[in-house]
Tab-separated table of N, CA, C and O in Angstrom:
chain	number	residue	atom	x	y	z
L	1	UNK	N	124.037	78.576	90.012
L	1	UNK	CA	122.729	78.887	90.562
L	1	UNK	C	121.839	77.661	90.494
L	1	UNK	O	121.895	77.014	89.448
L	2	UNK	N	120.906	77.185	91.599
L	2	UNK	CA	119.766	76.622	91.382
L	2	UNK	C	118.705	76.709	91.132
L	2	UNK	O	118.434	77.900	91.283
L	3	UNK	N	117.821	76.169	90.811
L	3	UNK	CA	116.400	76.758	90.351
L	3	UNK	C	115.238	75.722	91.143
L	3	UNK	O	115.206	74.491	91.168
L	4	UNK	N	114.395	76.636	91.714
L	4	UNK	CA	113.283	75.875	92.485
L	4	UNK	C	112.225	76.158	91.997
L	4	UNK	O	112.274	77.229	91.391
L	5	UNK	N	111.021	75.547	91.983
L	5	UNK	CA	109.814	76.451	91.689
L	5	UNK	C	108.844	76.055	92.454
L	5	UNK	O	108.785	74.876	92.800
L	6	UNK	N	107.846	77.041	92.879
L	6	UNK	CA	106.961	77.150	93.848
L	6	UNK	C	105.647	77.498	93.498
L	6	UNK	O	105.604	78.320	92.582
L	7	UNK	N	104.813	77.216	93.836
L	7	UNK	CA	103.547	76.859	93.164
L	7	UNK	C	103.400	77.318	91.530
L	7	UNK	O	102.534	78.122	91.183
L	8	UNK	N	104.032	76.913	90.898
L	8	UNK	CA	104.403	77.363	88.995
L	8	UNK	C	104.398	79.084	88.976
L	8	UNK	O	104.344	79.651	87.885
L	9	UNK	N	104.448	79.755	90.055
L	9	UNK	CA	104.283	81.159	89.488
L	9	UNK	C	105.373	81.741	89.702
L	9	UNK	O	105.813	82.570	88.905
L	10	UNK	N	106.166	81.316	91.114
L	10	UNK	CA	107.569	81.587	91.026
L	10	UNK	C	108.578	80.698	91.041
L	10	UNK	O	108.489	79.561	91.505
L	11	UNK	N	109.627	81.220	90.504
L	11	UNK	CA	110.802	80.279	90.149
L	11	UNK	C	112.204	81.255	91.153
L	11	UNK	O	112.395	82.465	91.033
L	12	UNK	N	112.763	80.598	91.803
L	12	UNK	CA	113.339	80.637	93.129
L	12	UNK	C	114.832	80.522	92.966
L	12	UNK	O	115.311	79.400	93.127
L	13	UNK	N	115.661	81.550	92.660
L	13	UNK	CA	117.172	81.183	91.885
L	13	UNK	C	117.933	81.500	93.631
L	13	UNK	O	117.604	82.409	94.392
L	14	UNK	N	118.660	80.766	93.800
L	14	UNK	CA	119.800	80.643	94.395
L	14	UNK	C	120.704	81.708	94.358
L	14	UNK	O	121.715	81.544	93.675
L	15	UNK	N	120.477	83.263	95.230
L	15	UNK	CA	121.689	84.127	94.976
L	15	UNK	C	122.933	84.351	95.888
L	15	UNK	O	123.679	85.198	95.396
L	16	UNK	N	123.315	83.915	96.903
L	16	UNK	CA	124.001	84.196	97.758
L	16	UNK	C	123.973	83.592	99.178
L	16	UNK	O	122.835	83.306	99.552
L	17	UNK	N	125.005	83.322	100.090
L	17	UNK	CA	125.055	82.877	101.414
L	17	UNK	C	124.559	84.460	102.214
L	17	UNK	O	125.190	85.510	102.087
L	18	UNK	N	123.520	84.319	102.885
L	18	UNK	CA	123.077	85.147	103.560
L	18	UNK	C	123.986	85.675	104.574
L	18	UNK	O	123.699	86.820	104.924
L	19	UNK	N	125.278	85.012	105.294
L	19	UNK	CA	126.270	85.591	105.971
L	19	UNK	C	127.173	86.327	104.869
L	19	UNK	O	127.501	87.509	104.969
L	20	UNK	N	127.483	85.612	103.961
L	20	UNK	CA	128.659	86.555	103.710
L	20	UNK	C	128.282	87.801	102.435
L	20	UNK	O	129.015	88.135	101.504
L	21	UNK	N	126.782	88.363	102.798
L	21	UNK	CA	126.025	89.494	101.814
L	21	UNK	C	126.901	90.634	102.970
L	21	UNK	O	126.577	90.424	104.139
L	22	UNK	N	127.724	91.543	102.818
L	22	UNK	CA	127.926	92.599	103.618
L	22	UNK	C	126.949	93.497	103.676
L	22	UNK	O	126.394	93.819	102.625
L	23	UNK	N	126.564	94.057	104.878
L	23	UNK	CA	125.390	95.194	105.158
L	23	UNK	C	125.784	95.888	104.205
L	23	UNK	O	126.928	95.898	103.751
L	24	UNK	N	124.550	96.728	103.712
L	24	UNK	CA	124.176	97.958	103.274
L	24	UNK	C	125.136	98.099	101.688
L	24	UNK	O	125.474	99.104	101.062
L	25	UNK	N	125.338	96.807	101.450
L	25	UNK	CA	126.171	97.076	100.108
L	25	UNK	C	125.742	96.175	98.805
L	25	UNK	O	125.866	94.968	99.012
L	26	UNK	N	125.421	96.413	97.938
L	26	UNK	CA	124.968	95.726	96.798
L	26	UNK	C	125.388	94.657	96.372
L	26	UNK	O	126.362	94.258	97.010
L	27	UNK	N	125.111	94.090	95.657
L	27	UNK	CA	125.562	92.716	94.686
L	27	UNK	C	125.121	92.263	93.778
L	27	UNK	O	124.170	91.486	93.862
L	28	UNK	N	125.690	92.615	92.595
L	28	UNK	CA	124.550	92.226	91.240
L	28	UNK	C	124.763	91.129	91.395
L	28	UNK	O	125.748	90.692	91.988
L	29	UNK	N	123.554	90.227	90.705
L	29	UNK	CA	122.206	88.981	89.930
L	29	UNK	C	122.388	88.956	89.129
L	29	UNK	O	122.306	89.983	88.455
L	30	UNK	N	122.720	87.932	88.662
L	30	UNK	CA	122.460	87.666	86.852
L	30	UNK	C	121.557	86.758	86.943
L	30	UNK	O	121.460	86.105	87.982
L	31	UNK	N	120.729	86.543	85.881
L	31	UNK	CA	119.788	85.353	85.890
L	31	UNK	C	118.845	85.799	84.475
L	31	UNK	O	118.174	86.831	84.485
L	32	UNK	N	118.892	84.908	83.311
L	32	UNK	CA	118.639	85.141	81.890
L	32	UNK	C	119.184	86.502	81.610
L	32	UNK	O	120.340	86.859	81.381
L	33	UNK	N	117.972	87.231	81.691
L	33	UNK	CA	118.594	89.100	80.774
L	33	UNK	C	118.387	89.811	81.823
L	33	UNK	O	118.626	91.017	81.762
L	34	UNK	N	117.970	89.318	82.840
L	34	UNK	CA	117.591	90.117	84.454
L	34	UNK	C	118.752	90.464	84.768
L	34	UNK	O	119.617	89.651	84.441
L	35	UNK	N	119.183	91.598	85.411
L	35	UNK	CA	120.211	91.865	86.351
L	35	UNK	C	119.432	92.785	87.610
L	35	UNK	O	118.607	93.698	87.594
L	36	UNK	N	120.016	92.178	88.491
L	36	UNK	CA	118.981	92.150	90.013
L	36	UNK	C	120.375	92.845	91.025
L	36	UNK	O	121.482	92.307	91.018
L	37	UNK	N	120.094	93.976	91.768
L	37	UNK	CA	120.491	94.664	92.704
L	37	UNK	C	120.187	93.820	94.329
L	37	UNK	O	119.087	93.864	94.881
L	38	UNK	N	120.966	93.345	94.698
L	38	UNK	CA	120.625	92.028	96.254
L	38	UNK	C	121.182	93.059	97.315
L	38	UNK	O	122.335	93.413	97.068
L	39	UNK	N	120.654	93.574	98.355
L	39	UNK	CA	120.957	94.235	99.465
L	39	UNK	C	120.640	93.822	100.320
L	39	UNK	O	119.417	93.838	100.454
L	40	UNK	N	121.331	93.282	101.284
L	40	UNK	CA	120.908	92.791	103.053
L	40	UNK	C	120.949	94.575	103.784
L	40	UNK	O	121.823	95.440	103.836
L	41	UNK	N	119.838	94.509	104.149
L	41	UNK	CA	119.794	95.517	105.209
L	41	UNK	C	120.018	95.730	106.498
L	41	UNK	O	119.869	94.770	107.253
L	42	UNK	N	120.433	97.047	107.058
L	42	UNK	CA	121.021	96.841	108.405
L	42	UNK	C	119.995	96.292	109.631
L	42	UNK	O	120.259	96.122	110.821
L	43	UNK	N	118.757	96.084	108.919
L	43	UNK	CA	117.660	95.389	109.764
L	43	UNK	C	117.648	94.100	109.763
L	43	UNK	O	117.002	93.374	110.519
L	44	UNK	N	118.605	93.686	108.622
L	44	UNK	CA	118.767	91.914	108.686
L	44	UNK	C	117.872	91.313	107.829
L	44	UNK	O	117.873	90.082	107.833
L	45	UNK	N	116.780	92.128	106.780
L	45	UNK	CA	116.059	92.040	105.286
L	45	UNK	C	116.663	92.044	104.286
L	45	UNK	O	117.598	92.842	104.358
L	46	UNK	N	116.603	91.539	103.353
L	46	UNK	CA	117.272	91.228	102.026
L	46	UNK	C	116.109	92.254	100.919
L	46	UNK	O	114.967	92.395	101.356
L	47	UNK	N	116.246	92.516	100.377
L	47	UNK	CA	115.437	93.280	99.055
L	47	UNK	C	116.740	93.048	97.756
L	47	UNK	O	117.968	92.995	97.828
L	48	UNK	N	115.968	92.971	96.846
L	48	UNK	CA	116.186	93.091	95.420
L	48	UNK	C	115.167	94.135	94.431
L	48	UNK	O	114.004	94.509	94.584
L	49	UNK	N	115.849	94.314	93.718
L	49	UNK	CA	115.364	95.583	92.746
L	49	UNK	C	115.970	95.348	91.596
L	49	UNK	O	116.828	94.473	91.708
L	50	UNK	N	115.819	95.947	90.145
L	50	UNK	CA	115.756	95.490	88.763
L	50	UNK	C	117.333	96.402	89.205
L	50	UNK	O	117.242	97.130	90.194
L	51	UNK	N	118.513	96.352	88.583
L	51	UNK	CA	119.636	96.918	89.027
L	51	UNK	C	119.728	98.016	87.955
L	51	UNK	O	120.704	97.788	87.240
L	52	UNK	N	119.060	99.134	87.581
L	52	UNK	CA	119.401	99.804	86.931
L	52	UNK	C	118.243	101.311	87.148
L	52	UNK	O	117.038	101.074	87.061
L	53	UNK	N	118.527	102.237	87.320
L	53	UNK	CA	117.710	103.644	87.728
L	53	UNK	C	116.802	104.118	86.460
L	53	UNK	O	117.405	104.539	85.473
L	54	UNK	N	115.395	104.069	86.442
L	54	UNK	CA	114.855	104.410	85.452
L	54	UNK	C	115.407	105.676	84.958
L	54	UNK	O	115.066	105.892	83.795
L	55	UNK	N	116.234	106.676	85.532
L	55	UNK	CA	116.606	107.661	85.209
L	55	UNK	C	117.454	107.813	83.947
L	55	UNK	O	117.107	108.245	82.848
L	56	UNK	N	118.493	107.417	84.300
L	56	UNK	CA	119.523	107.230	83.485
L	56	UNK	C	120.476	105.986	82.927
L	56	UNK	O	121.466	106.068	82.200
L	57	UNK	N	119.909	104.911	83.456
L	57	UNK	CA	120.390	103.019	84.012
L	57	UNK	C	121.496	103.058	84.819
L	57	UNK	O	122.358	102.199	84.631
L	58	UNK	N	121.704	104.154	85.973
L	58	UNK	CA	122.647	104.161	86.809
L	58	UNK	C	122.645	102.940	87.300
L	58	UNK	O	121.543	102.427	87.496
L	59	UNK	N	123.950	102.122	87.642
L	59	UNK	CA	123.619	100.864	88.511
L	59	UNK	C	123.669	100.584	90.029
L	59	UNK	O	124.560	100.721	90.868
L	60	UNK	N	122.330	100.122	90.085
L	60	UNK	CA	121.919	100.485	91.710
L	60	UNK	C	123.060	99.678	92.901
L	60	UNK	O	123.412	100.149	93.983
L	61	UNK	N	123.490	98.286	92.270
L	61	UNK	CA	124.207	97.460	93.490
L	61	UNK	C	125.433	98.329	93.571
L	61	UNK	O	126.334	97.851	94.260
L	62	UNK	N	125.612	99.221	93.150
L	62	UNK	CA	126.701	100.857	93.388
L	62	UNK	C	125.981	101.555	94.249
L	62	UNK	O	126.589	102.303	95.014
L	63	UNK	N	124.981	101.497	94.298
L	63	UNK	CA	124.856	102.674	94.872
L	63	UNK	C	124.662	103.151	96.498
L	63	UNK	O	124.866	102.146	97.178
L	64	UNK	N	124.428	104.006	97.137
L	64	UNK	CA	124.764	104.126	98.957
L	64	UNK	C	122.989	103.811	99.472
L	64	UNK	O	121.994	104.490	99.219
L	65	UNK	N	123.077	102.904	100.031
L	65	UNK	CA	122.414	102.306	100.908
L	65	UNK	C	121.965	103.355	102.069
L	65	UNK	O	122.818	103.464	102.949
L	66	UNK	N	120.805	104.144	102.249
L	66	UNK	CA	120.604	104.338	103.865
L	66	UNK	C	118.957	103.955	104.229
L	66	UNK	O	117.923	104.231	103.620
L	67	UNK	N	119.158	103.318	105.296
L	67	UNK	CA	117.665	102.523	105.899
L	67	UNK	C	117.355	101.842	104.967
L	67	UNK	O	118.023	100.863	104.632
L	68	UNK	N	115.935	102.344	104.165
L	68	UNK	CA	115.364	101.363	103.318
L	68	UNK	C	115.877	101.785	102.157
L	68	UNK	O	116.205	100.617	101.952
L	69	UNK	N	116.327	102.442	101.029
L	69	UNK	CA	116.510	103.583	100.345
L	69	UNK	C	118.170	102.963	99.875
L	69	UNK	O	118.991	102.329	100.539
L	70	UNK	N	118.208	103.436	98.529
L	70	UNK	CA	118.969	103.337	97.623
L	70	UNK	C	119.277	104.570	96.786
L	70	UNK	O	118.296	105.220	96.425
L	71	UNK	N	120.547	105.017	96.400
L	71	UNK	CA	120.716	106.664	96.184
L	71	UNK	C	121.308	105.930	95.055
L	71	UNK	O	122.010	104.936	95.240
L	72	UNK	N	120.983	106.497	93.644
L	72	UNK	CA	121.646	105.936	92.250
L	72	UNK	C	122.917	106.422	92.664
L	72	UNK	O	123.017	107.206	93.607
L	73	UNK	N	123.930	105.993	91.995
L	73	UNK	CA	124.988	106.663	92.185
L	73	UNK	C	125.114	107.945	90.945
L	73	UNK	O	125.841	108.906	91.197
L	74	UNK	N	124.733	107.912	90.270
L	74	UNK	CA	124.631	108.688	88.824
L	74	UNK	C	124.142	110.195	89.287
L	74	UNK	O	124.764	111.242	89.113
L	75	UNK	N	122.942	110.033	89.884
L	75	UNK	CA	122.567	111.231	89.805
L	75	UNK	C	121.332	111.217	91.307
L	75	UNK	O	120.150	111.558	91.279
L	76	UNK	N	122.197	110.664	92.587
L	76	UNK	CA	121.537	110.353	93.495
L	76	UNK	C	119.567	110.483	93.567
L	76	UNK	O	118.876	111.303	94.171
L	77	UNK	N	119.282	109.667	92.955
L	77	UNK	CA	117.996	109.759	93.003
L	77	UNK	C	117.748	108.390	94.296
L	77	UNK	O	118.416	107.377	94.504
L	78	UNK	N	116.784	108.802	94.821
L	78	UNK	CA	116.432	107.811	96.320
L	78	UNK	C	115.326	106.777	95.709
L	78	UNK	O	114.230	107.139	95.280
L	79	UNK	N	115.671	105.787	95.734
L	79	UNK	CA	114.758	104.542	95.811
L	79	UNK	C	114.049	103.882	96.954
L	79	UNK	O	114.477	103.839	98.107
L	80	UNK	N	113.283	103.535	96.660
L	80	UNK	CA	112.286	102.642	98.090
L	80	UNK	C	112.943	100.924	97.547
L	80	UNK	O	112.779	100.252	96.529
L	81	UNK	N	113.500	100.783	98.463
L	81	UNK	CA	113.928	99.353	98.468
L	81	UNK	C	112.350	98.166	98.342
L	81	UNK	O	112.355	97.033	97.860
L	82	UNK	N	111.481	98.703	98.778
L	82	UNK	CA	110.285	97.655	99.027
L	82	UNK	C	109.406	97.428	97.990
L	82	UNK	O	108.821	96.446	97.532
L	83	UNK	N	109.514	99.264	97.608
L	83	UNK	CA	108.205	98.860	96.614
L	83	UNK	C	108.991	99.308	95.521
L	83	UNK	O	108.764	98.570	94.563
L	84	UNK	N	109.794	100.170	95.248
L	84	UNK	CA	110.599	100.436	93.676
L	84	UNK	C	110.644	101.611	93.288
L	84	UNK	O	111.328	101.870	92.298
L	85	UNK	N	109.786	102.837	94.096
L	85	UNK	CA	109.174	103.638	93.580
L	85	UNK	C	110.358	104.704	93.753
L	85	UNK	O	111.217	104.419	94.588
L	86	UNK	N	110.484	105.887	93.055
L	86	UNK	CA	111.849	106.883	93.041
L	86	UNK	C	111.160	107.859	93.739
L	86	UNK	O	110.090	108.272	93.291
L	87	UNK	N	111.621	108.289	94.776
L	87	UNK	CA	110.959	109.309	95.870
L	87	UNK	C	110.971	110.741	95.194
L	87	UNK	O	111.586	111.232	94.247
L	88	UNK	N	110.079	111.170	96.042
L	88	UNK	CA	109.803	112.556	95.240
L	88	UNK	C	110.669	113.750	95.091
L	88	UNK	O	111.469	113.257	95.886
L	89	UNK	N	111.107	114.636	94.851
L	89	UNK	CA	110.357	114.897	93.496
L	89	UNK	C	110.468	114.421	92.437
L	89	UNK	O	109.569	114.879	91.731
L	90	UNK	N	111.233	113.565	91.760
L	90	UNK	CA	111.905	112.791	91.188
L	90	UNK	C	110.993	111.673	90.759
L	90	UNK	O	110.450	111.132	91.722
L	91	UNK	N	110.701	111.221	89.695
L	91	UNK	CA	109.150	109.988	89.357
L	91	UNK	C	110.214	108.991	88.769
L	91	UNK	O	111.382	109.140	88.412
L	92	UNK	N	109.553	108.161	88.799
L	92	UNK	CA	109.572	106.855	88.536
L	92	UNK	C	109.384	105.452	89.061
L	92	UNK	O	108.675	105.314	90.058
L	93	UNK	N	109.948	104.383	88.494
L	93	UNK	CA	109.838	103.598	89.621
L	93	UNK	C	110.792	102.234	88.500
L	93	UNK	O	110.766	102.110	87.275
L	94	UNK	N	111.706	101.231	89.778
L	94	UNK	CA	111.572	99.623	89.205
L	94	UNK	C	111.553	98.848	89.882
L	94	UNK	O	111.766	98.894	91.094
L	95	UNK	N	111.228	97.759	89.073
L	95	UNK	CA	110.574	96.197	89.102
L	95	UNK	C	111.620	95.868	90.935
L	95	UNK	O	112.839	95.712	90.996
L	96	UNK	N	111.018	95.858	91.690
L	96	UNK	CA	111.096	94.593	92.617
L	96	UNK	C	110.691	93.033	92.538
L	96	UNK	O	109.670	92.466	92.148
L	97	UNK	N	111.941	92.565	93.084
L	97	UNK	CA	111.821	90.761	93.404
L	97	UNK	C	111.341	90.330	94.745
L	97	UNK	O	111.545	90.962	95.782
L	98	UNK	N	110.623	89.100	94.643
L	98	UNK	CA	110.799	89.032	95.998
L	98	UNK	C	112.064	88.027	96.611
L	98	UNK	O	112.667	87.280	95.842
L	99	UNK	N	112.384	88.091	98.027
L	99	UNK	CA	113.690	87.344	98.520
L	99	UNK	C	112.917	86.562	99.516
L	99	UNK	O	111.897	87.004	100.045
L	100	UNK	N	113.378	85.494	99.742
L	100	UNK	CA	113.313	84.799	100.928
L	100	UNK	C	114.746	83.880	101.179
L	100	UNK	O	115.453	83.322	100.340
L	101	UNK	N	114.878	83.944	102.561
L	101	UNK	CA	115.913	83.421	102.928
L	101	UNK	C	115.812	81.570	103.455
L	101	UNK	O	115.039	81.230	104.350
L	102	UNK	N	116.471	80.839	102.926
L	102	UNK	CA	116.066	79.531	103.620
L	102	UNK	C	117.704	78.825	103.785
L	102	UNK	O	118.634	78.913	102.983
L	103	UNK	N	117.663	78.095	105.149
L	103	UNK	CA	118.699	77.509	105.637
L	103	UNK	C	120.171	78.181	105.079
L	103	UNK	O	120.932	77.429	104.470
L	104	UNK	N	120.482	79.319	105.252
L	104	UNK	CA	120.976	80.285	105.012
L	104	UNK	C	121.467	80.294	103.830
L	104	UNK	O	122.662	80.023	103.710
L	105	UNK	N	120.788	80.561	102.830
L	105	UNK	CA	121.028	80.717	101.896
L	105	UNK	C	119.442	82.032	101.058
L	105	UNK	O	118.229	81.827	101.057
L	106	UNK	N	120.281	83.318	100.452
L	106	UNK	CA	119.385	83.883	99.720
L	106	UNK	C	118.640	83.463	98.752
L	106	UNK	O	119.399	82.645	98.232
L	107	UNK	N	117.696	83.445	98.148
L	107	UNK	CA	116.908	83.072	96.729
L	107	UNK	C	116.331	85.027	96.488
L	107	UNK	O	116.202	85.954	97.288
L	108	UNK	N	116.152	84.915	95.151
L	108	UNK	CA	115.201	85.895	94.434
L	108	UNK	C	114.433	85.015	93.958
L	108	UNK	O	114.753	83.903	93.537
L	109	UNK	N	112.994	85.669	94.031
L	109	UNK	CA	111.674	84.828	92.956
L	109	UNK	C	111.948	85.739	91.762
L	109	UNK	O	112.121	86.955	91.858
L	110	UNK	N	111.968	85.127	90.775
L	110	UNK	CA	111.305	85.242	89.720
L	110	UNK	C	109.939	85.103	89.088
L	110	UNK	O	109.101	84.431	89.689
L	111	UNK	N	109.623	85.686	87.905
L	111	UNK	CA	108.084	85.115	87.568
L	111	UNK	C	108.356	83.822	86.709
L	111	UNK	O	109.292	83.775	85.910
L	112	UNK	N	107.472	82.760	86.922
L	112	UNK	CA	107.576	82.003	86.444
L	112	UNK	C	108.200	82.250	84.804
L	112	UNK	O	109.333	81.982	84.403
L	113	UNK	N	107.300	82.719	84.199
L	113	UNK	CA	106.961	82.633	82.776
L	113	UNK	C	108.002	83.999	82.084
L	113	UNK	O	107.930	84.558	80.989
L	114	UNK	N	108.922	84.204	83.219
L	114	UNK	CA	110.097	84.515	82.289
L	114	UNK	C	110.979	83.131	82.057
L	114	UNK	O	111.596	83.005	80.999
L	115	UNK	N	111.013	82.326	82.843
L	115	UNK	CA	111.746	80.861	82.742
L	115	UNK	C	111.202	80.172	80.893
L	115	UNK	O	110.149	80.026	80.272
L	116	UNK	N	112.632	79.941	80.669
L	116	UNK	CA	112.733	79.401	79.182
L	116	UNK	C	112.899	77.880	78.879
L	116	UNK	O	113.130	77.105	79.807
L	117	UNK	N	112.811	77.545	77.896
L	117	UNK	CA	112.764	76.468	77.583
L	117	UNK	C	114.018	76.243	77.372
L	117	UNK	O	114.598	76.983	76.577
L	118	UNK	N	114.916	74.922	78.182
L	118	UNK	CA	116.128	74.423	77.990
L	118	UNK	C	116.718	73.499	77.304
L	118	UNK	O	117.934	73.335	77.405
């Protein structure tokens, strides 16, 4: 992985070739104690999400993909890919990353000030 950083607040890890992310299917992130859920969508958007279901820590890069939405595999609870939040009736919510794609290649931001001293 590489590490970029962008105006000191985010730090920009290197996750994947944006061609070879298969639609609608997960891919865990590692990066320090983070583990990050990476989904290219069938709209051609990338989202990331904290990879684990506040529910039960089902792991999300398992789980079935439809539109924006993420179904734990554990105990199908529906996620909002954008904002994190666990659709109703069902509460909760997790941590979203943001993605940007450059010269085809994925990044996740991080927050800066999880970045450690090396």
């Amino acid at each position: 992985m590489s590490v970029t950083q962008e105006r000191e607040s985010i730090v920009w890890i290197w996750a994947a070739l944006y061609e070879e992310l298969p639609v609608n299917t997960g891919k865990t992130v590692r990066y320090q104690e983070d583990e990050v859920a990476l989904f290219r969508l069938g709209s051609g958007s990338v989202k990331a999400i904290r990879n684990r279901c506040p529910h039960k820590d089902g792991v999300l890069a398992e789980g079935i993909v439809c539109g924006e939405h993420v179904f734990c595999p554990m105990h199908d609870r529906r996620i909002d890919l954008s904002s994190g939040l666990v659709q109703t009736p069902d509460t909760g919510c997790v941590r979203t990353y943001a993605t940007k794609i450059q010269d085809g290649a994925v990044y996740i931001g991080f927050p800066a000030s999880m970045e450690k001293a090396g």
